[in-house]
Short mmCIF file of C-alpha atoms and ligand atoms in Angstrom, two decimals:
data_model
loop_
_atom_site.label_atom_id
_atom_site.label_comp_id
_atom_site.label_asym_id
_atom_site.label_seq_id
_atom_site.Cartn_x
_atom_site.Cartn_y
_atom_site.Cartn_z
CA MET A 38 -24.02 1.18 -2.83
CA LYS A 39 -23.70 4.26 -0.62
CA VAL A 40 -20.87 6.64 -1.43
CA LEU A 41 -19.48 9.58 0.50
CA GLY A 42 -18.27 12.33 -1.85
CA ILE A 43 -15.78 15.06 -0.92
CA GLU A 44 -15.20 18.32 -2.81
CA SER A 45 -12.32 20.65 -1.88
CA SER A 46 -10.82 21.82 -5.19
CA CYS A 47 -11.17 25.56 -4.65
CA ASP A 48 -13.10 27.72 -2.22
CA GLU A 49 -15.97 25.47 -1.16
CA THR A 50 -15.69 22.56 1.25
CA ALA A 51 -18.46 20.05 0.66
CA VAL A 52 -19.45 16.51 1.57
CA ALA A 53 -22.41 14.47 0.26
CA VAL A 54 -23.84 10.98 0.51
CA TYR A 55 -25.24 9.35 -2.64
CA ASP A 56 -27.01 6.00 -2.77
CA ALA A 57 -27.10 4.10 -6.07
CA GLU A 58 -30.70 3.03 -5.35
CA ARG A 59 -32.18 5.98 -3.49
CA GLY A 60 -30.24 8.88 -5.01
CA LEU A 61 -28.86 11.81 -3.06
CA LEU A 62 -29.35 11.32 0.69
CA GLY A 63 -27.52 14.28 2.21
CA HIS A 64 -25.18 17.11 1.39
CA ALA A 65 -23.39 19.79 3.39
CA LEU A 66 -21.32 22.74 2.23
CA HIS A 67 -19.24 25.55 3.63
CA SER A 68 -18.38 28.47 1.34
CA GLN A 69 -15.14 30.41 1.87
CA ILE A 70 -16.44 33.55 0.15
CA LYS A 71 -16.18 35.67 3.31
CA LEU A 72 -12.66 34.42 4.00
CA HIS A 73 -11.31 35.46 0.60
CA ALA A 74 -13.45 38.56 0.02
CA GLU A 75 -11.04 41.04 1.58
CA TYR A 76 -8.28 39.84 -0.80
CA GLY A 77 -10.48 40.12 -3.92
CA GLY A 78 -9.86 36.50 -4.88
CA VAL A 79 -8.99 33.03 -3.59
CA VAL A 80 -5.83 32.81 -1.45
CA PRO A 81 -4.72 29.17 -1.91
CA GLU A 82 -3.06 28.69 1.48
CA LEU A 83 -6.07 30.09 3.34
CA ALA A 84 -8.32 27.85 1.25
CA SER A 85 -6.37 24.72 2.24
CA ARG A 86 -6.45 25.58 5.93
CA ASP A 87 -10.15 26.25 5.84
CA HIS A 88 -10.80 22.90 4.14
CA VAL A 89 -8.91 21.23 7.02
CA ARG A 90 -11.10 23.07 9.50
CA TYR A 91 -14.47 22.22 7.95
CA LEU A 92 -14.12 18.90 6.20
CA LEU A 93 -14.78 16.48 9.05
CA PRO A 94 -17.62 18.45 10.67
CA LEU A 95 -19.28 18.60 7.23
CA ALA A 96 -18.80 14.86 6.76
CA PHE A 97 -20.58 14.19 10.08
CA GLN A 98 -23.31 16.62 9.07
CA ALA A 99 -23.86 15.00 5.65
CA LEU A 100 -23.95 11.49 7.18
CA ALA A 101 -26.41 12.61 9.87
CA GLN A 102 -28.63 14.28 7.29
CA ALA A 103 -28.53 11.11 5.19
CA GLY A 104 -29.28 8.93 8.21
CA VAL A 105 -26.30 6.79 7.23
CA ASP A 106 -23.68 5.32 9.53
CA LYS A 107 -20.15 5.50 8.16
CA ARG A 108 -19.91 1.69 8.34
CA GLU A 109 -22.70 1.48 5.74
CA LEU A 110 -20.58 3.30 3.16
CA GLY A 111 -19.48 1.21 0.18
CA GLY A 112 -16.89 3.67 -1.06
CA ILE A 113 -15.40 7.15 -0.83
CA ALA A 114 -15.10 9.59 -3.75
CA TYR A 115 -13.01 12.73 -3.70
CA THR A 116 -12.18 15.45 -6.21
CA ALA A 117 -8.62 14.78 -7.39
CA GLY A 118 -8.38 17.65 -9.88
CA PRO A 119 -8.29 20.01 -11.61
CA GLY A 120 -7.97 22.64 -8.90
CA LEU A 121 -5.64 24.13 -6.30
CA ILE A 122 -3.10 21.49 -5.28
CA GLY A 123 -3.12 22.22 -1.54
CA ALA A 124 -6.90 22.37 -1.44
CA LEU A 125 -7.24 19.12 -3.38
CA MET A 126 -4.75 17.43 -1.07
CA VAL A 127 -6.97 18.05 1.95
CA GLY A 128 -10.00 16.28 0.46
CA ALA A 129 -7.95 13.53 -1.12
CA ALA A 130 -5.98 12.76 2.05
CA ALA A 131 -9.12 12.72 4.18
CA GLY A 132 -11.02 10.63 1.62
CA ARG A 133 -8.22 8.15 1.07
CA ALA A 134 -7.61 7.72 4.81
CA LEU A 135 -11.31 7.28 5.54
CA ALA A 136 -11.60 4.62 2.83
CA MET A 137 -8.62 2.80 4.28
CA THR A 138 -9.95 2.78 7.83
CA LEU A 139 -13.41 1.67 6.67
CA ASP A 140 -11.82 -0.89 4.36
CA VAL A 141 -13.78 0.30 1.31
CA PRO A 142 -12.55 1.43 -2.11
CA ALA A 143 -11.74 5.06 -2.89
CA VAL A 144 -12.11 6.72 -6.27
CA ALA A 145 -10.63 9.93 -7.66
CA VAL A 146 -13.20 12.15 -9.38
CA HIS A 147 -12.57 14.77 -12.07
CA HIS A 148 -14.13 18.05 -10.94
CA MET A 149 -15.36 18.98 -14.41
CA GLU A 150 -16.94 15.57 -14.96
CA GLY A 151 -18.78 16.23 -11.72
CA HIS A 152 -20.13 19.53 -13.07
CA LEU A 153 -20.96 17.98 -16.40
CA LEU A 154 -23.04 15.18 -14.91
CA ALA A 155 -24.62 17.27 -12.11
CA PRO A 156 -27.87 17.67 -14.11
CA MET A 157 -28.25 13.85 -13.84
CA LEU A 158 -29.16 14.40 -10.17
CA GLU A 159 -32.37 16.14 -11.26
CA GLN A 160 -35.72 14.80 -12.48
CA PRO A 161 -36.08 14.33 -15.39
CA ALA A 162 -32.42 13.57 -16.00
CA PRO A 163 -31.18 14.14 -19.55
CA GLU A 164 -30.65 11.05 -21.66
CA PHE A 165 -27.48 10.45 -23.65
CA PRO A 166 -26.39 11.77 -26.05
CA PHE A 167 -26.44 15.46 -25.17
CA ILE A 168 -24.44 18.61 -25.75
CA ALA A 169 -22.94 20.02 -22.57
CA LEU A 170 -22.04 23.63 -22.01
CA LEU A 171 -19.64 23.81 -19.09
CA VAL A 172 -19.19 27.34 -17.83
CA SER A 173 -17.28 27.79 -14.60
CA GLY A 174 -14.62 30.02 -13.11
CA GLY A 175 -11.83 27.93 -14.62
CA HIS A 176 -13.36 26.43 -17.77
CA THR A 177 -15.61 27.19 -20.70
CA LEU A 178 -16.25 24.31 -23.04
CA LEU A 179 -18.76 22.61 -25.24
CA ALA A 180 -18.73 18.82 -25.36
CA GLU A 181 -20.70 16.08 -27.06
CA VAL A 182 -21.54 13.56 -24.34
CA ARG A 183 -22.40 10.03 -25.49
CA GLY A 184 -22.06 8.33 -22.09
CA VAL A 185 -20.19 8.55 -18.79
CA GLY A 186 -16.57 9.23 -19.74
CA GLN A 187 -17.41 9.67 -23.44
CA TYR A 188 -16.71 13.32 -23.96
CA ARG A 189 -15.81 14.82 -27.33
CA ILE A 190 -14.67 18.40 -26.80
CA LEU A 191 -16.25 20.57 -29.50
CA GLY A 192 -14.80 23.91 -28.42
CA GLU A 193 -13.09 25.61 -25.51
CA SER A 194 -12.11 29.08 -24.45
CA LEU A 195 -8.83 30.21 -25.95
CA ASP A 196 -8.24 32.58 -23.03
CA ASP A 197 -10.40 33.52 -20.04
CA ALA A 198 -13.19 31.23 -18.88
CA ALA A 199 -16.67 32.81 -18.84
CA GLY A 200 -16.75 32.92 -15.02
CA GLU A 201 -13.25 34.39 -14.94
CA ALA A 202 -14.38 37.11 -17.36
CA PHE A 203 -17.31 37.89 -15.04
CA ASP A 204 -14.97 37.99 -12.04
CA LYS A 205 -12.34 40.20 -13.69
CA THR A 206 -14.91 42.58 -15.16
CA ALA A 207 -16.59 42.90 -11.77
CA LYS A 208 -13.22 43.76 -10.25
CA MET A 209 -12.65 46.45 -12.89
CA LEU A 210 -16.02 47.98 -12.04
CA GLY A 211 -15.06 47.99 -8.37
CA LEU A 212 -17.57 45.27 -7.42
CA GLY A 213 -16.94 42.54 -4.87
CA TYR A 214 -15.81 38.93 -5.10
CA PRO A 215 -16.97 36.57 -6.51
CA GLY A 216 -17.83 38.84 -9.39
CA GLY A 217 -20.34 36.74 -11.31
CA PRO A 218 -23.35 36.97 -8.99
CA VAL A 219 -22.57 40.59 -7.97
CA LEU A 220 -22.25 41.75 -11.57
CA ALA A 221 -25.42 39.88 -12.58
CA LYS A 222 -27.33 41.58 -9.74
CA LEU A 223 -26.10 45.03 -10.73
CA ALA A 224 -26.95 44.33 -14.39
CA GLU A 225 -30.62 44.13 -13.38
CA GLN A 226 -30.55 47.88 -12.72
CA GLY A 227 -28.85 48.59 -16.04
CA HIS A 228 -30.65 50.00 -19.07
CA ARG A 229 -30.59 47.97 -22.22
CA GLY A 230 -28.85 49.27 -25.32
CA GLN A 231 -26.77 51.98 -23.66
CA TYR A 232 -23.62 50.23 -24.92
CA GLN A 233 -23.07 47.92 -27.85
CA PHE A 234 -20.58 45.20 -26.91
CA PRO A 235 -19.12 42.69 -29.40
CA ARG A 236 -20.07 38.97 -29.44
CA PRO A 237 -16.55 37.54 -29.74
CA MET A 238 -15.84 34.86 -32.34
CA THR A 239 -19.46 34.47 -33.42
CA ASP A 240 -18.81 35.91 -36.91
CA ARG A 241 -16.65 32.93 -37.94
CA PRO A 242 -17.32 29.21 -37.96
CA GLY A 243 -16.20 27.04 -35.07
CA LEU A 244 -17.11 26.49 -31.44
CA GLU A 245 -14.17 28.15 -29.75
CA PHE A 246 -14.66 31.00 -27.26
CA SER A 247 -12.61 34.04 -26.35
CA PHE A 248 -13.59 36.43 -23.57
CA SER A 249 -10.46 38.43 -22.84
CA GLY A 250 -11.24 41.04 -25.54
CA LEU A 251 -14.62 41.72 -23.92
CA LYS A 252 -12.84 42.56 -20.69
CA THR A 253 -10.68 45.17 -22.42
CA PHE A 254 -13.74 46.53 -24.25
CA THR A 255 -15.49 46.90 -20.90
CA LEU A 256 -12.57 48.77 -19.37
CA THR A 257 -12.35 51.21 -22.31
CA SER A 258 -16.12 51.80 -22.29
CA TYR A 259 -16.09 52.37 -18.54
CA GLN A 260 -13.20 54.85 -18.65
CA GLN A 261 -14.76 56.79 -21.53
CA ALA A 262 -18.13 56.95 -19.80
CA LEU A 263 -16.55 58.21 -16.57
CA GLN A 264 -14.74 60.94 -18.51
CA GLN A 265 -18.00 62.04 -20.09
CA GLY A 266 -19.56 62.27 -16.64
CA GLY A 267 -22.92 61.15 -15.28
CA ASP A 268 -24.24 58.98 -12.48
CA GLU A 269 -21.41 56.53 -11.77
CA GLN A 270 -23.64 53.85 -10.28
CA GLN A 271 -25.89 53.94 -13.35
CA ILE A 272 -22.88 53.80 -15.70
CA ARG A 273 -21.63 50.71 -13.87
CA ALA A 274 -25.06 49.08 -14.03
CA ASP A 275 -25.45 49.84 -17.75
CA ILE A 276 -22.01 48.44 -18.50
CA ALA A 277 -22.65 45.36 -16.36
CA ARG A 278 -25.85 44.77 -18.33
CA ALA A 279 -24.11 45.19 -21.71
CA PHE A 280 -21.31 42.85 -20.61
CA GLU A 281 -23.67 40.19 -19.30
CA GLU A 282 -25.76 40.32 -22.49
CA ALA A 283 -22.65 39.98 -24.64
CA VAL A 284 -21.46 36.88 -22.73
CA VAL A 285 -24.91 35.32 -22.63
CA ASP A 286 -25.53 35.97 -26.35
CA THR A 287 -22.15 34.54 -27.28
CA LEU A 288 -22.73 31.38 -25.24
CA MET A 289 -26.22 31.00 -26.72
CA ILE A 290 -24.97 31.38 -30.33
CA LYS A 291 -22.26 28.75 -29.81
CA CYS A 292 -24.69 26.32 -28.11
CA ARG A 293 -27.16 26.73 -30.98
CA ARG A 294 -24.37 26.05 -33.44
CA ALA A 295 -23.25 22.92 -31.56
CA LEU A 296 -26.82 21.55 -31.49
CA GLN A 297 -27.31 22.25 -35.18
CA GLN A 298 -23.94 20.80 -36.21
CA THR A 299 -24.37 17.54 -34.28
CA GLY A 300 -28.11 17.11 -34.81
CA ILE A 301 -28.49 16.51 -31.06
CA ASN A 302 -31.43 18.34 -29.47
CA ARG A 303 -30.63 18.03 -25.76
CA LEU A 304 -28.50 20.70 -24.12
CA VAL A 305 -27.10 20.41 -20.61
CA VAL A 306 -25.70 23.45 -18.83
CA ALA A 307 -23.40 23.14 -15.85
CA GLY A 308 -20.84 25.10 -13.83
CA GLY A 309 -21.11 28.29 -11.80
CA VAL A 310 -22.11 30.60 -14.66
CA GLY A 311 -25.00 28.20 -15.28
CA ALA A 312 -26.59 29.90 -12.26
CA ASN A 313 -26.97 33.07 -14.32
CA LYS A 314 -30.68 33.82 -14.76
CA HIS A 315 -30.35 35.52 -18.12
CA LEU A 316 -28.28 32.69 -19.52
CA ARG A 317 -30.87 30.15 -18.38
CA GLN A 318 -33.70 32.16 -19.91
CA LYS A 319 -31.90 32.74 -23.21
CA LEU A 320 -30.92 29.08 -23.62
CA ARG A 321 -34.45 27.98 -22.88
CA GLU A 322 -35.83 30.30 -25.55
CA MET A 323 -33.24 29.08 -28.04
CA THR A 324 -33.84 25.36 -27.43
CA ASP A 325 -37.64 25.91 -27.51
CA LYS A 326 -37.27 27.46 -30.95
CA LEU A 327 -35.20 24.49 -32.14
CA GLY A 328 -37.71 22.02 -30.68
CA GLY A 329 -35.08 20.80 -28.22
CA GLU A 330 -34.68 20.70 -24.45
CA VAL A 331 -32.33 22.27 -21.95
CA PHE A 332 -31.38 20.73 -18.60
CA TYR A 333 -29.83 22.44 -15.59
CA PRO A 334 -28.80 21.32 -12.17
CA ARG A 335 -30.64 23.16 -9.37
CA ILE A 336 -28.87 26.47 -8.68
CA GLU A 337 -26.94 25.17 -5.63
CA PHE A 338 -25.52 22.33 -7.74
CA CYS A 339 -24.37 24.69 -10.53
CA THR A 340 -21.57 25.97 -8.34
CA ASP A 341 -19.12 23.68 -6.55
CA ASN A 342 -20.71 20.96 -4.42
CA ALA A 343 -20.08 17.39 -3.32
CA ALA A 344 -23.35 15.88 -4.59
CA MET A 345 -21.92 15.78 -8.10
CA ILE A 346 -18.69 14.19 -6.82
CA ALA A 347 -20.53 11.51 -4.83
CA TYR A 348 -22.71 10.78 -7.88
CA VAL A 349 -19.82 10.42 -10.35
CA GLY A 350 -17.83 8.50 -7.74
CA CYS A 351 -20.71 6.06 -7.30
CA LEU A 352 -20.93 5.44 -11.07
CA ARG A 353 -17.20 4.86 -11.33
CA LEU A 354 -16.96 2.68 -8.21
CA MET A 355 -19.80 0.52 -9.49
CA ALA A 356 -17.92 0.19 -12.77
CA GLY A 357 -15.00 -1.21 -10.77
CA GLU A 358 -12.72 1.83 -10.67
CA THR A 359 -10.58 2.27 -7.57
CA GLU A 360 -7.52 4.22 -6.51
CA PRO A 361 -4.40 2.70 -5.00
CA LEU A 362 -3.34 3.78 -1.50
CA ALA A 363 -1.20 6.63 -2.84
CA ILE A 364 -2.80 10.08 -2.72
CA ASN A 365 -2.69 11.51 -6.23
CA VAL A 366 -4.08 14.92 -7.07
CA ARG A 367 -3.67 16.96 -10.24
CA ALA A 368 -3.82 20.73 -10.71
CA ARG A 369 -4.38 20.07 -14.42
CA TRP A 370 -6.19 17.05 -15.77
CA PRO A 371 -7.49 16.97 -19.35
CA MET A 372 -10.99 15.49 -19.60
CA SER A 373 -9.87 13.47 -22.62
CA GLU A 374 -7.88 11.23 -20.24
CA LEU A 375 -11.02 9.97 -18.52
CA ASP A 376 -12.06 6.38 -19.14
CA SER A 377 -15.46 5.60 -20.51
CA ILE A 378 -17.75 3.39 -18.43
CA SER A 379 -20.66 1.49 -19.87
CA SER A 380 -22.90 0.96 -16.84
CA ARG A 381 -25.27 3.73 -15.79
CA THR A 382 -27.45 4.13 -12.73
O1 KG4 B 696 -18.31 26.09 -10.94
P1 KG4 B 696 -17.83 27.13 -9.99
O2 KG4 B 696 -18.49 27.22 -8.65
O3 KG4 B 696 -16.31 26.98 -9.69
C1 KG4 B 696 -15.37 26.55 -10.61
O4 KG4 B 696 -15.23 25.31 -10.78
O5 KG4 B 696 -14.77 27.46 -11.24
O6 KG4 B 696 -17.96 28.52 -10.76
C2 KG4 B 696 -17.65 29.73 -10.17
C3 KG4 B 696 -17.81 30.82 -11.21
C4 KG4 B 696 -17.27 32.16 -10.73
O7 KG4 B 696 -16.45 32.70 -11.74
C5 KG4 B 696 -18.53 32.98 -10.51
O8 KG4 B 696 -18.33 34.36 -10.68
C6 KG4 B 696 -19.46 32.41 -11.56
O9 KG4 B 696 -19.19 31.03 -11.54
N1 KG4 B 696 -20.89 32.66 -11.25
C7 KG4 B 696 -21.70 33.42 -12.02
C8 KG4 B 696 -22.96 33.45 -11.36
N2 KG4 B 696 -22.87 32.70 -10.23
C9 KG4 B 696 -21.59 32.22 -10.18
N3 KG4 B 696 -21.48 34.08 -13.16
C10 KG4 B 696 -22.49 34.78 -13.69
N4 KG4 B 696 -23.72 34.86 -13.12
C11 KG4 B 696 -24.00 34.22 -11.97
N5 KG4 B 696 -25.23 34.31 -11.43
ZN1 ZN B 697 -16.37 24.04 -10.19
#
């Protein structure tokens, strides 16, 4: 079965073609970073309009790259949530209408399930069960994954998501949007040990996260350092480094704890923050020490993309899931509401 996947939940428009037998055949993406940069964050209405502009050209591009005619498609998958309602509506309306005209089933995909299973697009793919660390701009969670749709949430962020903390901290330091990659780049010029940042919630049991205190700590440290004087660019780089290390350390400690508590030795990392080099390195060292393994999607599939949506859509369509003709999207959609499917490709 060949499935066209559509992603439009936030600030990336993407379309991909996945084949149950041959794997990923094509994928195309347009990022809205430049569009939103001057506002310092995503402007929902602009995002929706841009999705309208790019979605169909990207669909033609992905099909051409895949060498697939639209009449060969066996189904259409689109992100139905969580995300920005207007943005989701664009992908869902296009996907649903396309499925209707081609007379094939459509399926609504959960964006976070897409992220969580994105490492399955790589070779070797992780086997079930595994522990998943999902770190994106909107979510931070640890889950025990026993199969497609079998997700036991072990811990979540009580406040800001890890990516959100990166973005807000970057803004405080006067860096651009999106903050994560810019802050990580600046951190490379920072000296280690100039600042000692806390590792929130690691001194007590549990797998919950909290990053909003780190943000405040960063602001106070930055203001104090500026008052004391010195090279401003170096201060910013040192603080960026201390902040990044604190987040990375905290995530590593909680992942280690989740692996030890469940006795599972496979860790899967997904979501935009999973692109962070230091995080990848630190988690690899940790799992090596435990005699386990860590799996990542390739960098371009850490952040939003349609390959993961086409893949999950294909699994769910093959398991018989379909959507009615109504276009339903959800800004919020708890992962616990997802159905488990037994077949796996
Ligand atoms: O998964 P994603 O593309 O979108 C959501 O579903 O949220 O994640 C985007 C988030 C942003 O907060 C961005 O700043 C962060 O991932 N991010 C990074 C890096 N690359 C992207 N954070 C830290 N280091 C990076 N290299
Ligand atoms: Zn995402």
